[in-house]
Short mmCIF file of C-alpha atoms and ligand atoms in Angstrom, two decimals:
data_model
loop_
_atom_site.label_atom_id
_atom_site.label_comp_id
_atom_site.label_asym_id
_atom_site.label_seq_id
_atom_site.Cartn_x
_atom_site.Cartn_y
_atom_site.Cartn_z
CA UNK A 16 -10.82 9.58 29.91
CA UNK A 17 -13.99 9.39 28.02
CA UNK A 18 -14.58 11.57 24.64
CA UNK A 19 -17.48 11.88 22.53
CA UNK A 20 -17.36 12.82 18.98
CA UNK A 21 -20.94 14.70 18.42
CA UNK A 22 -22.82 15.37 14.96
CA UNK A 23 -20.64 13.17 12.39
CA UNK A 24 -21.70 10.70 9.97
CA UNK A 25 -20.06 7.34 10.69
CA UNK A 26 -19.09 5.66 7.24
CA UNK A 27 -18.67 1.80 7.23
CA UNK A 28 -18.59 -0.56 3.98
CA UNK A 29 -22.19 -0.82 3.91
CA UNK A 30 -23.43 2.77 4.69
CA UNK A 31 -23.40 6.17 6.09
CA UNK A 32 -25.44 7.15 9.38
CA UNK A 33 -25.48 10.04 11.39
CA UNK A 34 -24.25 8.58 14.82
CA UNK A 35 -22.44 9.85 17.85
CA UNK A 36 -19.07 8.01 18.75
CA UNK A 37 -18.49 7.55 22.42
CA UNK A 38 -14.52 6.70 23.05
CA UNK A 39 -13.17 5.03 26.39
CA UNK A 40 -9.49 4.96 26.57
CA UNK A 41 -7.99 3.31 23.50
CA UNK A 42 -11.12 1.61 22.26
CA UNK A 43 -14.66 2.61 21.18
CA UNK A 44 -17.31 2.11 23.86
CA UNK A 45 -20.39 3.15 22.10
CA UNK A 46 -22.08 4.31 18.64
CA UNK A 47 -25.43 5.50 18.30
CA UNK A 48 -27.94 8.36 17.96
CA UNK A 49 -27.94 11.50 20.50
CA UNK A 50 -25.25 9.64 22.70
CA UNK A 51 -24.71 11.61 26.02
CA UNK A 52 -21.96 11.19 28.57
CA UNK A 53 -21.41 13.56 31.15
CA UNK A 54 -17.85 12.47 32.03
CA UNK A 55 -16.63 12.74 28.45
CA UNK A 56 -14.82 15.73 26.79
CA UNK A 57 -17.07 16.55 23.75
CA UNK A 58 -15.73 17.25 20.16
CA UNK A 59 -18.21 18.77 17.80
CA UNK A 60 -17.67 17.06 14.35
CA UNK A 61 -20.79 18.09 12.42
CA UNK A 62 -20.72 18.15 9.03
CA UNK A 63 -17.73 15.80 9.02
CA UNK A 64 -17.65 11.97 7.92
CA UNK A 65 -15.81 9.53 10.15
CA UNK A 66 -14.15 6.79 8.57
CA UNK A 67 -12.46 4.07 10.35
CA UNK A 68 -8.67 4.61 10.55
CA UNK A 69 -7.30 3.67 7.20
CA UNK A 70 -4.74 1.06 6.68
CA UNK A 71 -1.98 1.00 4.20
CA UNK A 72 -0.83 -2.85 3.48
CA UNK A 73 1.86 -2.12 1.20
CA UNK A 74 4.67 0.14 2.33
CA UNK A 75 8.48 -0.13 2.49
CA UNK A 76 10.03 2.06 5.17
CA UNK A 77 13.61 1.82 5.86
CA UNK A 78 14.16 -0.54 3.13
CA UNK A 79 17.82 -1.13 1.80
CA UNK A 80 17.96 -1.66 -1.82
CA UNK A 81 19.64 -0.66 -4.98
CA UNK A 82 22.84 0.13 -2.78
CA UNK A 83 20.88 2.98 -0.74
CA UNK A 84 18.20 3.02 2.11
CA UNK A 85 14.51 4.43 1.32
CA UNK A 86 14.32 8.31 2.54
CA UNK A 87 11.41 7.63 4.70
CA UNK A 88 12.46 5.38 7.85
CA UNK A 89 9.52 4.55 10.02
CA UNK A 90 9.87 7.92 11.80
CA UNK A 91 8.97 10.18 8.88
CA UNK A 92 7.17 7.43 6.60
CA UNK A 93 4.45 6.73 9.46
CA UNK A 94 3.92 10.63 10.23
CA UNK A 95 3.10 10.87 6.38
CA UNK A 96 0.46 8.06 6.81
CA UNK A 97 -0.65 9.11 9.94
CA UNK A 98 -1.74 12.76 8.91
CA UNK A 99 -3.22 11.44 5.78
CA UNK A 100 -5.31 9.49 7.97
CA UNK A 101 -3.87 6.07 7.98
CA UNK A 102 -3.51 4.75 11.39
CA UNK A 103 -2.09 1.13 10.61
CA UNK A 104 0.51 0.24 8.05
CA UNK A 105 1.90 -3.42 6.93
CA UNK A 106 5.21 -3.26 5.86
CA UNK A 107 7.49 -5.69 4.35
CA UNK A 108 9.93 -7.16 6.96
CA UNK A 109 12.21 -8.29 3.86
CA UNK A 110 14.53 -11.48 4.53
CA UNK A 111 18.00 -11.12 3.04
CA UNK A 112 19.92 -13.97 1.63
CA UNK A 113 21.71 -15.97 4.67
CA UNK A 114 19.10 -14.51 7.20
CA UNK A 115 16.46 -16.73 8.90
CA UNK A 116 12.94 -14.99 8.89
CA UNK A 117 13.29 -14.45 12.77
CA UNK A 118 16.43 -12.57 12.03
CA UNK A 119 14.63 -10.45 9.45
CA UNK A 120 11.71 -10.25 11.38
CA UNK A 121 14.01 -9.03 14.56
CA UNK A 122 15.88 -6.54 12.01
CA UNK A 123 12.37 -4.80 11.13
CA UNK A 124 11.30 -4.69 14.69
CA UNK A 125 14.58 -2.39 15.52
CA UNK A 126 13.96 -0.33 12.48
CA UNK A 127 10.07 0.22 13.62
CA UNK A 128 9.85 -0.24 17.45
CA UNK A 129 9.64 3.39 19.17
CA UNK A 130 9.63 5.15 15.90
CA UNK A 131 6.26 4.74 14.28
CA UNK A 132 3.48 7.39 14.58
CA UNK A 133 0.94 5.09 13.68
CA UNK A 134 0.39 1.24 14.43
CA UNK A 135 2.12 -1.34 12.36
CA UNK A 136 1.97 -4.77 10.99
CA UNK A 137 4.30 -6.71 9.09
CA UNK A 138 4.00 -9.17 6.03
CA UNK A 139 7.25 -11.55 5.75
CA UNK A 140 9.00 -11.16 2.28
CA UNK A 141 10.82 -14.34 1.41
CA UNK A 142 14.44 -13.70 0.26
CA UNK A 143 15.40 -17.25 0.42
CA UNK A 144 13.65 -20.59 0.09
CA UNK A 145 14.89 -24.03 1.80
CA UNK A 146 13.69 -26.44 3.94
CA UNK A 147 14.70 -24.60 7.13
CA UNK A 148 12.74 -21.45 6.24
CA UNK A 149 9.71 -23.39 5.33
CA UNK A 150 9.96 -25.01 9.14
CA UNK A 151 10.64 -21.93 10.43
CA UNK A 152 7.64 -20.35 8.67
CA UNK A 153 5.05 -22.04 11.13
CA UNK A 154 7.00 -20.15 13.87
CA UNK A 155 6.56 -16.85 12.28
CA UNK A 156 2.66 -17.38 11.69
CA UNK A 157 2.02 -18.24 15.23
CA UNK A 158 4.09 -15.26 16.40
CA UNK A 159 1.68 -13.00 14.48
CA UNK A 160 2.54 -12.72 10.84
CA UNK A 161 0.08 -14.21 8.49
CA UNK A 162 0.92 -12.88 5.02
CA UNK A 163 3.87 -13.56 2.80
CA UNK A 164 5.30 -11.86 -0.19
CA UNK A 165 7.17 -13.32 -3.08
CA UNK A 166 8.86 -11.57 -5.95
CA UNK A 167 8.75 -12.68 -9.61
CA UNK A 168 11.39 -10.27 -10.43
CA UNK A 169 14.30 -8.75 -9.27
CA UNK A 170 17.50 -10.80 -7.73
CA UNK A 171 15.27 -12.32 -4.81
CA UNK A 172 12.93 -13.90 -7.22
CA UNK A 173 11.37 -17.12 -6.90
CA UNK A 174 11.05 -19.69 -9.81
CA UNK A 175 8.10 -21.81 -10.59
CA UNK A 176 8.92 -24.71 -8.46
CA UNK A 177 9.86 -22.40 -5.21
CA UNK A 178 6.54 -20.51 -5.73
CA UNK A 179 4.38 -23.74 -5.85
CA UNK A 180 6.20 -24.71 -2.67
CA UNK A 181 5.96 -21.27 -0.80
CA UNK A 182 1.97 -21.19 -1.74
CA UNK A 183 1.60 -25.03 -0.33
CA UNK A 184 3.02 -24.18 2.83
CA UNK A 185 1.42 -21.02 3.45
CA UNK A 186 -1.97 -22.70 2.47
CA UNK A 187 -1.12 -25.42 5.20
CA UNK A 188 -0.50 -22.53 7.82
CA UNK A 189 -3.68 -20.77 6.84
CA UNK A 190 -1.82 -17.62 5.66
CA UNK A 191 -1.98 -15.66 2.29
CA UNK A 192 0.93 -14.84 -0.14
CA UNK A 193 0.99 -11.44 -2.20
CA UNK A 194 2.87 -11.29 -5.21
CA UNK A 195 5.02 -8.99 -7.38
CA UNK A 196 3.92 -9.83 -10.83
CA UNK A 197 6.07 -9.01 -13.63
CA UNK A 198 8.21 -11.40 -16.02
CA UNK A 199 11.99 -10.96 -15.20
CA UNK A 200 13.27 -12.32 -18.72
CA UNK A 201 11.46 -9.94 -20.84
CA UNK A 202 12.35 -6.96 -18.60
CA UNK A 203 16.00 -8.22 -18.79
CA UNK A 204 15.89 -8.77 -22.50
CA UNK A 205 14.41 -5.40 -23.26
CA UNK A 206 17.22 -3.72 -21.04
CA UNK A 207 19.77 -5.29 -22.95
CA UNK A 208 17.94 -4.33 -26.32
CA UNK A 209 18.00 -0.63 -25.35
CA UNK A 210 21.86 -0.66 -24.50
CA UNK A 211 22.64 -2.42 -27.93
CA UNK A 212 20.53 -0.23 -29.91
CA UNK A 213 21.41 3.15 -28.30
CA UNK A 214 24.89 2.48 -26.93
CA UNK A 215 23.44 3.82 -23.57
CA UNK A 216 20.70 3.74 -21.22
CA UNK A 217 20.16 7.66 -20.84
CA UNK A 218 16.90 8.27 -21.91
CA UNK A 219 14.19 7.43 -19.08
CA UNK A 220 11.86 7.68 -21.85
CA UNK A 221 12.63 4.22 -22.58
CA UNK A 222 11.91 2.59 -19.30
CA UNK A 223 8.23 1.64 -19.45
CA UNK A 224 9.06 -0.26 -22.96
CA UNK A 225 11.56 -2.27 -20.65
CA UNK A 226 8.59 -3.36 -18.24
CA UNK A 227 5.83 -3.96 -20.67
CA UNK A 228 1.90 -4.54 -19.82
CA UNK A 229 2.54 -8.06 -21.18
CA UNK A 230 5.37 -8.65 -18.63
CA UNK A 231 2.87 -7.98 -15.81
CA UNK A 232 0.01 -10.13 -17.47
CA UNK A 233 2.04 -12.96 -18.40
CA UNK A 234 3.23 -13.18 -14.50
CA UNK A 235 -0.24 -12.67 -13.24
CA UNK A 236 -1.30 -15.48 -15.52
CA UNK A 237 1.40 -17.79 -14.48
CA UNK A 238 0.91 -17.05 -10.68
CA UNK A 239 -2.71 -17.82 -11.04
CA UNK A 240 -1.86 -21.03 -12.91
CA UNK A 241 0.22 -22.33 -10.40
CA UNK A 242 -2.05 -21.10 -7.41
CA UNK A 243 -4.67 -23.10 -9.12
CA UNK A 244 -2.59 -26.28 -8.85
CA UNK A 245 -2.05 -25.46 -5.21
CA UNK A 246 -5.98 -24.97 -4.91
CA UNK A 247 -5.42 -21.61 -3.02
CA UNK A 248 -6.17 -17.90 -2.96
CA UNK A 249 -3.34 -15.45 -3.73
CA UNK A 250 -3.14 -11.59 -3.85
CA UNK A 251 -1.74 -9.83 -6.80
CA UNK A 252 -0.39 -6.74 -5.48
CA UNK A 253 -0.06 -3.51 -7.35
CA UNK A 254 -1.92 -4.34 -10.12
CA UNK A 255 -1.27 -1.71 -12.96
CA UNK A 256 -2.69 -3.08 -16.31
CA UNK A 257 -5.73 -3.76 -18.02
CA UNK A 258 -3.89 -6.98 -19.56
CA UNK A 259 -2.93 -8.11 -16.21
CA UNK A 260 -6.94 -7.43 -14.90
CA UNK A 261 -7.91 -9.57 -18.07
CA UNK A 262 -6.06 -12.55 -16.75
CA UNK A 263 -7.51 -12.14 -13.05
CA UNK A 264 -11.10 -11.99 -14.94
CA UNK A 265 -10.31 -15.18 -16.68
CA UNK A 266 -9.21 -17.15 -13.68
CA UNK A 267 -12.12 -15.72 -11.60
CA UNK A 268 -14.60 -17.30 -14.20
CA UNK A 269 -13.05 -20.46 -13.79
CA UNK A 270 -13.89 -20.42 -10.08
CA UNK A 271 -10.42 -19.14 -8.72
CA UNK A 272 -10.44 -16.67 -5.56
CA UNK A 273 -8.01 -13.84 -6.37
CA UNK A 274 -7.41 -11.14 -4.26
CA UNK A 275 -6.15 -7.83 -6.13
CA UNK A 276 -4.52 -4.48 -4.89
CA UNK A 277 -3.88 -1.55 -6.77
CA UNK A 278 -2.31 1.89 -5.87
CA UNK A 279 -3.21 5.80 -6.45
CA UNK A 280 -0.43 6.20 -8.81
CA UNK A 281 -1.64 3.85 -11.45
CA UNK A 282 -4.94 5.49 -11.24
CA UNK A 283 -3.70 9.22 -11.49
CA UNK A 284 -0.54 9.09 -13.28
CA UNK A 285 0.35 7.84 -16.41
CA UNK A 286 3.53 6.98 -18.30
CA UNK A 287 3.84 10.68 -20.26
CA UNK A 288 5.77 11.43 -17.16
CA UNK A 289 8.96 9.41 -18.28
CA UNK A 290 9.30 11.99 -20.94
CA UNK A 291 9.86 14.91 -18.35
CA UNK A 292 12.86 16.77 -19.23
CA UNK A 293 15.97 17.24 -16.79
CA UNK A 294 16.13 13.98 -15.81
CA UNK A 295 12.93 14.39 -13.68
CA UNK A 296 11.46 11.20 -15.32
CA UNK A 297 13.41 9.14 -12.86
CA UNK A 298 11.19 10.79 -9.90
CA UNK A 299 8.35 8.88 -11.61
CA UNK A 300 10.44 5.66 -11.70
CA UNK A 301 8.54 2.85 -10.07
CA UNK A 302 7.99 -0.80 -10.70
CA UNK A 303 5.68 -1.82 -12.43
CA UNK A 304 6.03 1.78 -14.25
CA UNK A 305 3.06 4.20 -14.71
CA UNK A 306 0.98 3.12 -17.75
CA UNK A 307 -1.56 4.23 -19.93
CA UNK A 308 -4.71 6.39 -19.54
CA UNK A 309 -6.54 3.24 -20.83
CA UNK A 310 -5.19 1.14 -18.02
CA UNK A 311 -6.44 3.78 -15.80
CA UNK A 312 -10.00 3.33 -17.15
CA UNK A 313 -9.90 -0.37 -16.80
CA UNK A 314 -8.73 -0.11 -12.99
CA UNK A 315 -11.20 2.73 -11.95
CA UNK A 316 -14.10 0.64 -13.56
CA UNK A 317 -12.85 -2.37 -11.72
CA UNK A 318 -12.68 -0.52 -8.44
CA UNK A 319 -16.18 0.81 -9.35
CA UNK A 320 -17.73 -2.61 -9.59
CA UNK A 321 -16.15 -3.83 -6.59
CA UNK A 322 -13.73 -6.17 -8.35
CA UNK A 323 -10.66 -5.26 -6.72
CA UNK A 324 -10.11 -5.50 -2.88
CA UNK A 325 -7.49 -2.92 -1.51
CA UNK A 326 -5.84 0.02 -2.54
CA UNK A 327 -2.47 0.72 -1.06
CA UNK A 328 0.63 2.92 -1.52
CA UNK A 329 3.73 0.95 -2.27
CA UNK A 330 5.20 3.83 -0.76
CA UNK A 331 8.77 3.37 -1.40
CA UNK A 332 10.46 7.14 -1.33
CA UNK A 333 13.85 8.18 -2.36
CA UNK A 334 15.13 11.67 -2.73
CA UNK A 335 15.92 13.11 -6.06
CA UNK A 336 19.46 12.94 -5.06
CA UNK A 337 19.39 9.46 -4.59
CA UNK A 338 17.66 9.11 -7.86
CA UNK A 339 20.44 10.58 -9.62
CA UNK A 340 22.45 6.89 -9.29
CA UNK A 341 20.37 6.36 -12.29
CA UNK A 342 21.86 9.50 -14.29
CA UNK A 343 24.17 7.53 -16.45
CA UNK A 344 21.75 4.36 -16.80
CA UNK A 345 18.11 4.34 -15.95
CA UNK A 346 18.18 0.91 -14.77
CA UNK A 347 20.50 1.73 -11.92
CA UNK A 348 17.70 4.16 -10.66
CA UNK A 349 16.40 3.08 -6.96
CA UNK A 350 12.47 2.46 -8.13
CA UNK A 351 9.72 3.64 -5.80
CA UNK A 352 7.79 7.01 -4.83
CA UNK A 353 6.48 8.45 -1.90
CA UNK A 354 2.62 8.53 -1.31
CA UNK A 355 1.61 7.72 2.09
CA UNK A 356 0.28 11.05 2.86
CA UNK A 357 -1.86 11.53 -0.29
CA UNK A 358 -3.34 8.34 -0.69
CA UNK A 359 -6.91 9.06 0.79
CA UNK A 360 -7.00 12.40 -0.41
CA UNK A 361 -6.59 10.92 -4.20
CA UNK A 362 -9.09 8.33 -3.65
CA UNK A 363 -11.55 11.06 -2.21
CA UNK A 364 -10.87 13.55 -4.84
CA UNK A 365 -10.76 11.25 -8.08
CA UNK A 366 -12.65 8.52 -6.76
CA UNK A 367 -15.43 10.06 -4.53
CA UNK A 368 -15.71 13.34 -5.58
CA UNK A 369 -15.35 12.54 -9.37
CA UNK A 370 -18.31 10.08 -8.82
CA UNK A 371 -16.40 7.06 -9.88
CA UNK A 372 -16.69 5.44 -5.98
CA UNK A 373 -19.04 5.87 -3.12
CA UNK A 374 -17.53 6.91 0.38
CA UNK A 375 -18.67 3.36 1.63
CA UNK A 376 -16.42 1.97 -1.31
CA UNK A 377 -13.64 4.32 -0.06
CA UNK A 378 -14.01 2.95 3.33
CA UNK A 379 -13.76 -0.92 2.01
CA UNK A 380 -10.90 -0.14 -0.26
CA UNK A 381 -8.93 1.84 2.39
CA UNK A 382 -9.97 0.48 5.52
CA UNK A 383 -12.17 -2.45 6.18
CA UNK A 384 -10.91 -4.80 2.97
CA UNK A 385 -7.56 -4.67 4.12
CA UNK A 386 -8.47 -5.23 7.83
CA UNK A 387 -10.27 -8.27 6.88
CA UNK A 388 -7.88 -9.71 4.52
CA UNK A 389 -4.95 -9.49 6.82
CA UNK A 390 -7.00 -10.66 9.81
CA UNK A 391 -6.95 -7.31 11.77
CA UNK A 392 -10.70 -7.07 11.53
CA UNK A 393 -12.77 -6.24 13.63
CA UNK A 394 -10.01 -4.55 15.98
CA UNK A 395 -9.10 -2.62 12.90
CA UNK A 396 -11.36 -1.36 10.03
CA UNK A 397 -14.70 -0.70 11.41
CA UNK A 398 -16.10 2.04 14.06
CA UNK A 399 -18.19 -0.37 16.16
CA UNK A 400 -18.31 -1.10 20.21
CA UNK A 401 -14.90 -2.79 21.19
CA UNK A 402 -12.95 -1.87 18.15
CA UNK A 403 -9.85 0.38 18.60
CA UNK A 404 -10.45 4.13 18.29
CA UNK A 405 -8.69 4.89 15.18
CA UNK A 406 -10.84 7.42 13.63
CA UNK A 407 -10.77 9.60 10.76
CA UNK A 408 -12.72 13.03 11.05
CA UNK A 409 -12.84 13.63 7.30
CA UNK A 410 -13.76 17.37 6.19
CA UNK A 411 -15.09 17.44 2.63
CA UNK A 412 -14.62 21.07 2.42
CA UNK A 413 -10.78 21.30 3.98
CA UNK A 414 -8.45 22.28 1.09
CA UNK A 415 -4.93 21.43 0.71
CA UNK A 416 -1.89 21.64 -2.18
CA UNK A 417 0.10 18.64 -2.25
CA UNK A 418 3.61 19.76 -2.08
CA UNK A 419 7.07 19.11 -0.86
CA UNK A 420 6.86 21.96 1.23
CA UNK A 421 4.05 20.75 3.52
CA UNK A 422 4.57 16.84 3.36
CA UNK A 423 5.83 14.89 6.38
CA UNK A 424 7.84 12.45 3.66
CA UNK A 425 11.41 12.85 3.67
CA UNK A 426 11.29 12.48 -0.11
CA UNK A 427 12.00 16.05 -0.90
CA UNK A 428 9.56 16.09 -3.77
CA UNK A 429 5.87 15.39 -4.13
CA UNK A 430 5.07 13.51 -7.29
CA UNK A 431 1.87 15.58 -7.82
CA UNK A 432 3.34 18.77 -6.62
CA UNK A 433 0.78 21.82 -6.77
CA UNK A 434 -2.16 19.43 -7.41
CA UNK A 435 -5.23 21.16 -5.24
CA UNK A 436 -7.20 19.09 -3.23
CA UNK A 437 -10.75 19.17 -1.52
CA UNK A 438 -11.55 17.06 1.21
CA UNK A 439 -9.01 15.65 3.85
CA UNK A 440 -8.40 14.23 7.11
CA UNK A 441 -8.96 17.10 9.59
CA UNK A 442 -8.46 15.11 12.96
CA UNK A 443 -7.03 11.55 13.02
CA UNK A 444 -7.41 9.63 16.35
CA UNK A 445 -5.01 6.81 16.98
CA UNK A 446 -6.22 4.28 19.46
CA UNK A 447 -8.50 7.21 21.32
CA UNK A 448 -5.61 9.96 21.37
CA UNK A 449 -6.07 12.89 18.77
CA UNK A 450 -2.69 12.06 16.94
CA UNK A 451 -2.72 14.60 13.90
CA UNK A 452 -4.93 17.65 12.76
CA UNK A 453 -4.45 19.47 9.67
CA UNK A 454 -1.77 17.76 8.20
CA UNK A 455 0.20 18.25 11.39
CA UNK A 456 1.69 15.65 13.87
CA UNK A 457 0.03 16.17 17.06
CA UNK A 458 1.52 12.94 18.85
CA UNK A 459 4.44 11.19 17.52
CA UNK A 460 6.06 7.71 18.00
CA UNK A 461 2.73 6.14 19.43
CA UNK A 462 2.36 3.57 17.22
CA UNK A 463 2.31 -0.09 18.47
CA UNK A 464 3.09 -3.22 16.72
CA UNK A 465 0.02 -5.17 15.88
CA UNK A 466 -0.08 -9.27 15.32
CA UNK A 467 -2.14 -10.38 12.59
MN1 MN B 514 6.20 -3.02 -2.89
#
């Protein structure tokens, strides 16, 4: 059946125009002025902006980590994404030690298939590196995964030689690597120092000190030097500091191509949250940690100047009860926060409404750029004939209060509890089907796997 969205303003990375959108089944058939179609069901979207479905290129659904599993599996996590306006996520299929990449991939399909309410693709996070894994990468890329992830901290961190070899192999295969940039040695030394000086790690207020801005900056700089030797572009994921950004600017001045992702939490919250009483600071324990107001300003300015490429969530949710694992030692807290549902609202309110970003920039950061960067474009990331009919009907006047009581996430808390929002996804079409409206899911589990 055909559907006609009449009277709205279509937003792209380049501009906004009052255009009608004709949908046929799962695809967009036509975009134009004053479209008519006698056989179409008409939806009046006057006064609304129409964005291409948002893409969240950094999520961790059903991730087993820190001796537990994230509160949001693909079911609740993708419902949160969908109602917020995100119609496609790229989750990290994560290879455990001893697993082949295909085993890891099969494991992630078992978690996601049939349980996702928005479309989903995978990056492959490398947990073990050897000749067999290197060979297997070719098959993974041919099978539809063109992006990989490496960590410079945590147990599955890679050393410099491994990083060089991974970058070289992925370059050969035509893919891209995203890297978590924090210096492991600094973090471990500071965690030991806290214990030595205080006799315990009870005070969450010490957490950001154990992961300083310099730890991010050092790892960004090292990554970029290694990438320069390999002569390949790379992605710095969840950039959080001004110091890290300076290293990226320096590398770019020397001609390097560096893609940068940041996340709403690094733009709208600062490290004062770690001083909250009653252990509530643990709810904000993420890695890298929340930073200073001065870092936020640098990130906003870089976004405003089109110097970053994508804004993703790093949605990785744990309940307050799960966070209690760090009650006696904050380093045992599972790190991560929910943010899937609120990402577009926060970028609208603190970016577009605050005058820092245009709606076109919001479209680029949340949809067009991730689609292009991860080879989903033009199937995703644009409202154009032939593209998937993933459309967000954005109502700039609709109000919402961020709260654990009305959110889809199973995290049982909302980091920005009580924040009043003006401007949100009113209707969300997933491949032509009205799948969410006013914060409620209308059509669950309709997401499909997308190769890229
Ligand atoms: Mn992450």
